[in-house]
Amino acid sequence: MDGKLDATDRRLLSVLQQQGRISNADLSERVNLSPSACHRRVQRLEEEGFIRDYVALLDARKMGRTTVIYVEIKLSGQADEILDAFEQAVQKVPEVLECHLMAGTADYLLKVVAQDADDFARLHRAKLACLPGVMQIQSSFSLKCVQSTTALPV
């Protein structure tokens, strides 16, 4: 079954995306498998890389990170060494939750969290503007999150 998902695998993945800490007994009941068969399937899904990791999702408000900013970055060039230097450096900025290499007008799109506008101004000046190769930065503040999920369609 290497690399293929059947309906049971999809049910397992769907439940695990919503309740990563569910017990094997409860999971097996939810997907109509014996506990041992359920455990074997989950192990296989982990080994084959369908399940990449288990994490705790923190509440941004309780962590004091209530401001989300999408930052478009244009670099001074497209040479591999410029892209590589930027990518290595941006991974060291903890406030950057996501960094995507883009097609279009921006070279990169970052999802950044901050405490507030003043905190982002500090972050912009001290970290983002200092990243290698940065030529232009365009920031957009999120006013309201309408939809947010970590669950992929299965």
mmCIF file of C-alpha atoms in Angstrom:
data_model
loop_
_atom_site.group_PDB
_atom_site.id
_atom_site.type_symbol
_atom_site.label_atom_id
_atom_site.label_comp_id
_atom_site.label_asym_id
_atom_site.label_seq_id
_atom_site.Cartn_x
_atom_site.Cartn_y
_atom_site.Cartn_z
ATOM 1 C CA MET A 1 0.000 0.000 0.000
ATOM 2 C CA ASP A 2 3.109 2.176 -0.284
ATOM 3 C CA GLY A 3 2.124 5.816 -0.826
ATOM 4 C CA LYS A 4 -1.604 5.118 -1.255
ATOM 5 C CA LEU A 5 -4.340 6.019 1.156
ATOM 6 C CA ASP A 6 -7.563 4.056 1.485
ATOM 7 C CA ALA A 7 -10.764 5.299 3.133
ATOM 8 C CA THR A 8 -9.683 4.030 6.570
ATOM 9 C CA ASP A 9 -6.331 5.816 6.320
ATOM 10 C CA ARG A 10 -8.167 9.007 5.397
ATOM 11 C CA ARG A 11 -10.505 8.659 8.404
ATOM 12 C CA LEU A 12 -7.493 8.099 10.674
ATOM 13 C CA LEU A 13 -5.722 11.162 9.330
ATOM 14 C CA SER A 14 -8.851 13.277 9.588
ATOM 15 C CA VAL A 15 -9.403 12.383 13.240
ATOM 16 C CA LEU A 16 -5.718 12.797 14.134
ATOM 17 C CA GLN A 17 -5.618 16.268 12.564
ATOM 18 C CA GLN A 18 -8.458 17.348 14.831
ATOM 19 C CA GLN A 19 -7.417 15.417 17.965
ATOM 20 C CA GLY A 20 -3.709 14.635 17.922
ATOM 21 C CA ARG A 21 -3.745 13.398 21.523
ATOM 22 C CA ILE A 22 -6.616 10.926 21.114
ATOM 23 C CA SER A 23 -5.891 7.546 22.669
ATOM 24 C CA ASN A 24 -5.401 4.581 20.372
ATOM 25 C CA ALA A 25 -8.469 2.934 21.938
ATOM 26 C CA ASP A 26 -10.682 5.939 21.174
ATOM 27 C CA LEU A 27 -9.175 6.355 17.707
ATOM 28 C CA SER A 28 -9.737 2.705 16.833
ATOM 29 C CA GLU A 29 -13.357 3.017 17.944
ATOM 30 C CA ARG A 30 -13.891 6.174 15.857
ATOM 31 C CA VAL A 31 -12.606 4.512 12.665
ATOM 32 C CA ASN A 32 -14.007 1.000 13.300
ATOM 33 C CA LEU A 33 -10.716 -0.865 13.666
ATOM 34 C CA SER A 34 -9.329 -3.097 16.364
ATOM 35 C CA PRO A 35 -6.824 -1.258 18.576
ATOM 36 C CA SER A 36 -3.917 -3.345 17.248
ATOM 37 C CA ALA A 37 -4.873 -2.781 13.581
ATOM 38 C CA CYS A 38 -5.334 0.931 14.284
ATOM 39 C CA HIS A 39 -1.911 1.159 15.932
ATOM 40 C CA ARG A 40 -0.245 -0.625 12.997
ATOM 41 C CA ARG A 41 -1.910 1.708 10.484
ATOM 42 C CA VAL A 42 -0.900 4.844 12.379
ATOM 43 C CA GLN A 43 2.682 3.556 12.622
ATOM 44 C CA ARG A 44 2.713 2.917 8.862
ATOM 45 C CA LEU A 45 1.328 6.399 8.154
ATOM 46 C CA GLU A 46 4.103 7.837 10.324
ATOM 47 C CA GLU A 47 6.816 5.716 8.673
ATOM 48 C CA GLU A 48 5.624 6.640 5.171
ATOM 49 C CA GLY A 49 5.657 10.338 6.071
ATOM 50 C CA PHE A 50 1.921 11.036 5.833
ATOM 51 C CA ILE A 51 2.067 11.992 9.508
ATOM 52 C CA ARG A 52 5.033 14.312 9.765
ATOM 53 C CA ASP A 53 4.862 15.324 13.424
ATOM 54 C CA TYR A 54 2.671 15.897 16.463
ATOM 55 C CA VAL A 55 2.575 19.389 17.937
ATOM 56 C CA ALA A 56 0.775 21.550 20.478
ATOM 57 C CA LEU A 57 -0.958 24.536 18.870
ATOM 58 C CA LEU A 58 -0.595 27.557 21.119
ATOM 59 C CA ASP A 59 -3.118 30.355 21.553
ATOM 60 C CA ALA A 60 -1.504 33.454 20.007
ATOM 61 C CA ARG A 61 -3.525 35.813 22.219
ATOM 62 C CA LYS A 62 -2.443 34.110 25.426
ATOM 63 C CA MET A 63 1.152 34.213 24.141
ATOM 64 C CA GLY A 64 0.849 37.976 23.569
ATOM 65 C CA ARG A 65 1.184 37.717 19.770
ATOM 66 C CA THR A 66 -2.098 39.302 18.703
ATOM 67 C CA THR A 67 -0.898 40.991 15.510
ATOM 68 C CA VAL A 68 -0.414 39.051 12.260
ATOM 69 C CA ILE A 69 1.423 40.720 9.408
ATOM 70 C CA TYR A 70 1.986 39.434 5.877
ATOM 71 C CA VAL A 71 5.271 40.743 4.572
ATOM 72 C CA GLU A 72 6.247 40.765 0.894
ATOM 73 C CA ILE A 73 10.005 40.799 0.351
ATOM 74 C CA LYS A 74 11.782 41.738 -2.875
ATOM 75 C CA LEU A 75 15.437 40.798 -3.068
ATOM 76 C CA SER A 76 18.269 42.534 -4.884
ATOM 77 C CA GLY A 77 18.697 39.563 -7.225
ATOM 78 C CA GLN A 78 17.748 35.988 -8.009
ATOM 79 C CA ALA A 79 21.156 34.307 -7.843
ATOM 80 C CA ASP A 80 21.210 31.103 -5.823
ATOM 81 C CA GLU A 81 23.606 32.564 -3.279
ATOM 82 C CA ILE A 82 21.251 35.501 -2.601
ATOM 83 C CA LEU A 83 18.216 33.229 -2.243
ATOM 84 C CA ASP A 84 20.122 30.746 -0.067
ATOM 85 C CA ALA A 85 21.505 33.459 2.218
ATOM 86 C CA PHE A 86 18.037 34.962 2.675
ATOM 87 C CA GLU A 87 16.412 31.581 3.349
ATOM 88 C CA GLN A 88 19.013 30.573 5.915
ATOM 89 C CA ALA A 89 18.766 33.901 7.744
ATOM 90 C CA VAL A 90 14.973 34.147 7.781
ATOM 91 C CA GLN A 91 14.718 30.738 9.447
ATOM 92 C CA LYS A 92 16.496 32.241 12.468
ATOM 93 C CA VAL A 93 13.769 34.873 13.045
ATOM 94 C CA PRO A 94 11.300 33.253 15.495
ATOM 95 C CA GLU A 95 8.529 35.754 14.727
ATOM 96 C CA VAL A 96 8.382 34.471 11.129
ATOM 97 C CA LEU A 97 5.885 31.610 11.193
ATOM 98 C CA GLU A 98 5.962 30.944 7.451
ATOM 99 C CA CYS A 99 8.195 31.915 4.558
ATOM 100 C CA HIS A 100 7.216 31.138 0.974
ATOM 101 C CA LEU A 101 9.244 31.605 -2.200
ATOM 102 C CA MET A 102 6.765 33.231 -4.578
ATOM 103 C CA ALA A 103 6.074 33.635 -8.260
ATOM 104 C CA GLY A 104 4.879 37.158 -9.049
ATOM 105 C CA THR A 105 5.941 40.600 -7.905
ATOM 106 C CA ALA A 106 7.372 39.579 -4.513
ATOM 107 C CA ASP A 107 10.199 37.104 -4.113
ATOM 108 C CA TYR A 108 9.041 35.926 -0.684
ATOM 109 C CA LEU A 109 5.884 36.130 1.383
ATOM 110 C CA LEU A 110 6.271 35.921 5.163
ATOM 111 C CA LYS A 111 3.656 35.395 7.841
ATOM 112 C CA VAL A 112 4.889 37.248 10.904
ATOM 113 C CA VAL A 113 3.480 37.602 14.427
ATOM 114 C CA ALA A 114 4.051 40.523 16.765
ATOM 115 C CA GLN A 115 2.641 41.901 19.985
ATOM 116 C CA ASP A 116 1.390 45.081 18.309
ATOM 117 C CA ALA A 117 2.357 47.684 15.693
ATOM 118 C CA ASP A 118 5.221 49.019 17.820
ATOM 119 C CA ASP A 119 6.632 45.528 18.250
ATOM 120 C CA PHE A 120 6.406 44.956 14.498
ATOM 121 C CA ALA A 121 8.170 48.285 13.843
ATOM 122 C CA ARG A 122 11.038 47.081 16.032
ATOM 123 C CA LEU A 123 11.065 43.690 14.322
ATOM 124 C CA HIS A 124 10.956 45.327 10.879
ATOM 125 C CA ARG A 125 13.934 47.535 11.614
ATOM 126 C CA ALA A 126 16.058 45.154 13.690
ATOM 127 C CA LYS A 127 15.484 41.871 11.871
ATOM 128 C CA LEU A 128 13.543 41.936 8.596
ATOM 129 C CA ALA A 129 15.289 44.912 6.964
ATOM 130 C CA CYS A 130 18.657 43.380 7.908
ATOM 131 C CA LEU A 131 18.047 40.052 6.160
ATOM 132 C CA PRO A 132 20.537 39.365 3.335
ATOM 133 C CA GLY A 133 19.582 40.699 -0.079
ATOM 134 C CA VAL A 134 16.441 42.576 1.016
ATOM 135 C CA MET A 135 15.732 45.427 -1.370
ATOM 136 C CA GLN A 136 12.074 46.210 -0.632
ATOM 137 C CA ILE A 137 9.544 45.318 2.064
ATOM 138 C CA GLN A 138 5.756 45.680 1.794
ATOM 139 C CA SER A 139 3.752 44.848 4.929
ATOM 140 C CA SER A 140 0.022 44.206 5.304
ATOM 141 C CA PHE A 141 -1.604 43.926 8.722
ATOM 142 C CA SER A 142 -4.342 41.352 9.204
ATOM 143 C CA LEU A 143 -7.434 42.999 10.675
ATOM 144 C CA LYS A 144 -9.331 39.773 11.393
ATOM 145 C CA CYS A 145 -8.723 36.072 10.870
ATOM 146 C CA VAL A 146 -11.796 34.644 9.168
ATOM 147 C CA GLN A 147 -10.500 31.096 8.603
ATOM 148 C CA SER A 148 -7.463 29.328 10.012
ATOM 149 C CA THR A 149 -6.713 25.631 10.142
ATOM 150 C CA THR A 150 -3.758 23.316 10.122
ATOM 151 C CA ALA A 151 -5.897 20.438 8.810
ATOM 152 C CA LEU A 152 -5.298 19.390 5.207
ATOM 153 C CA PRO A 153 -8.205 18.003 3.175
ATOM 154 C CA VAL A 154 -8.077 14.220 3.228
#
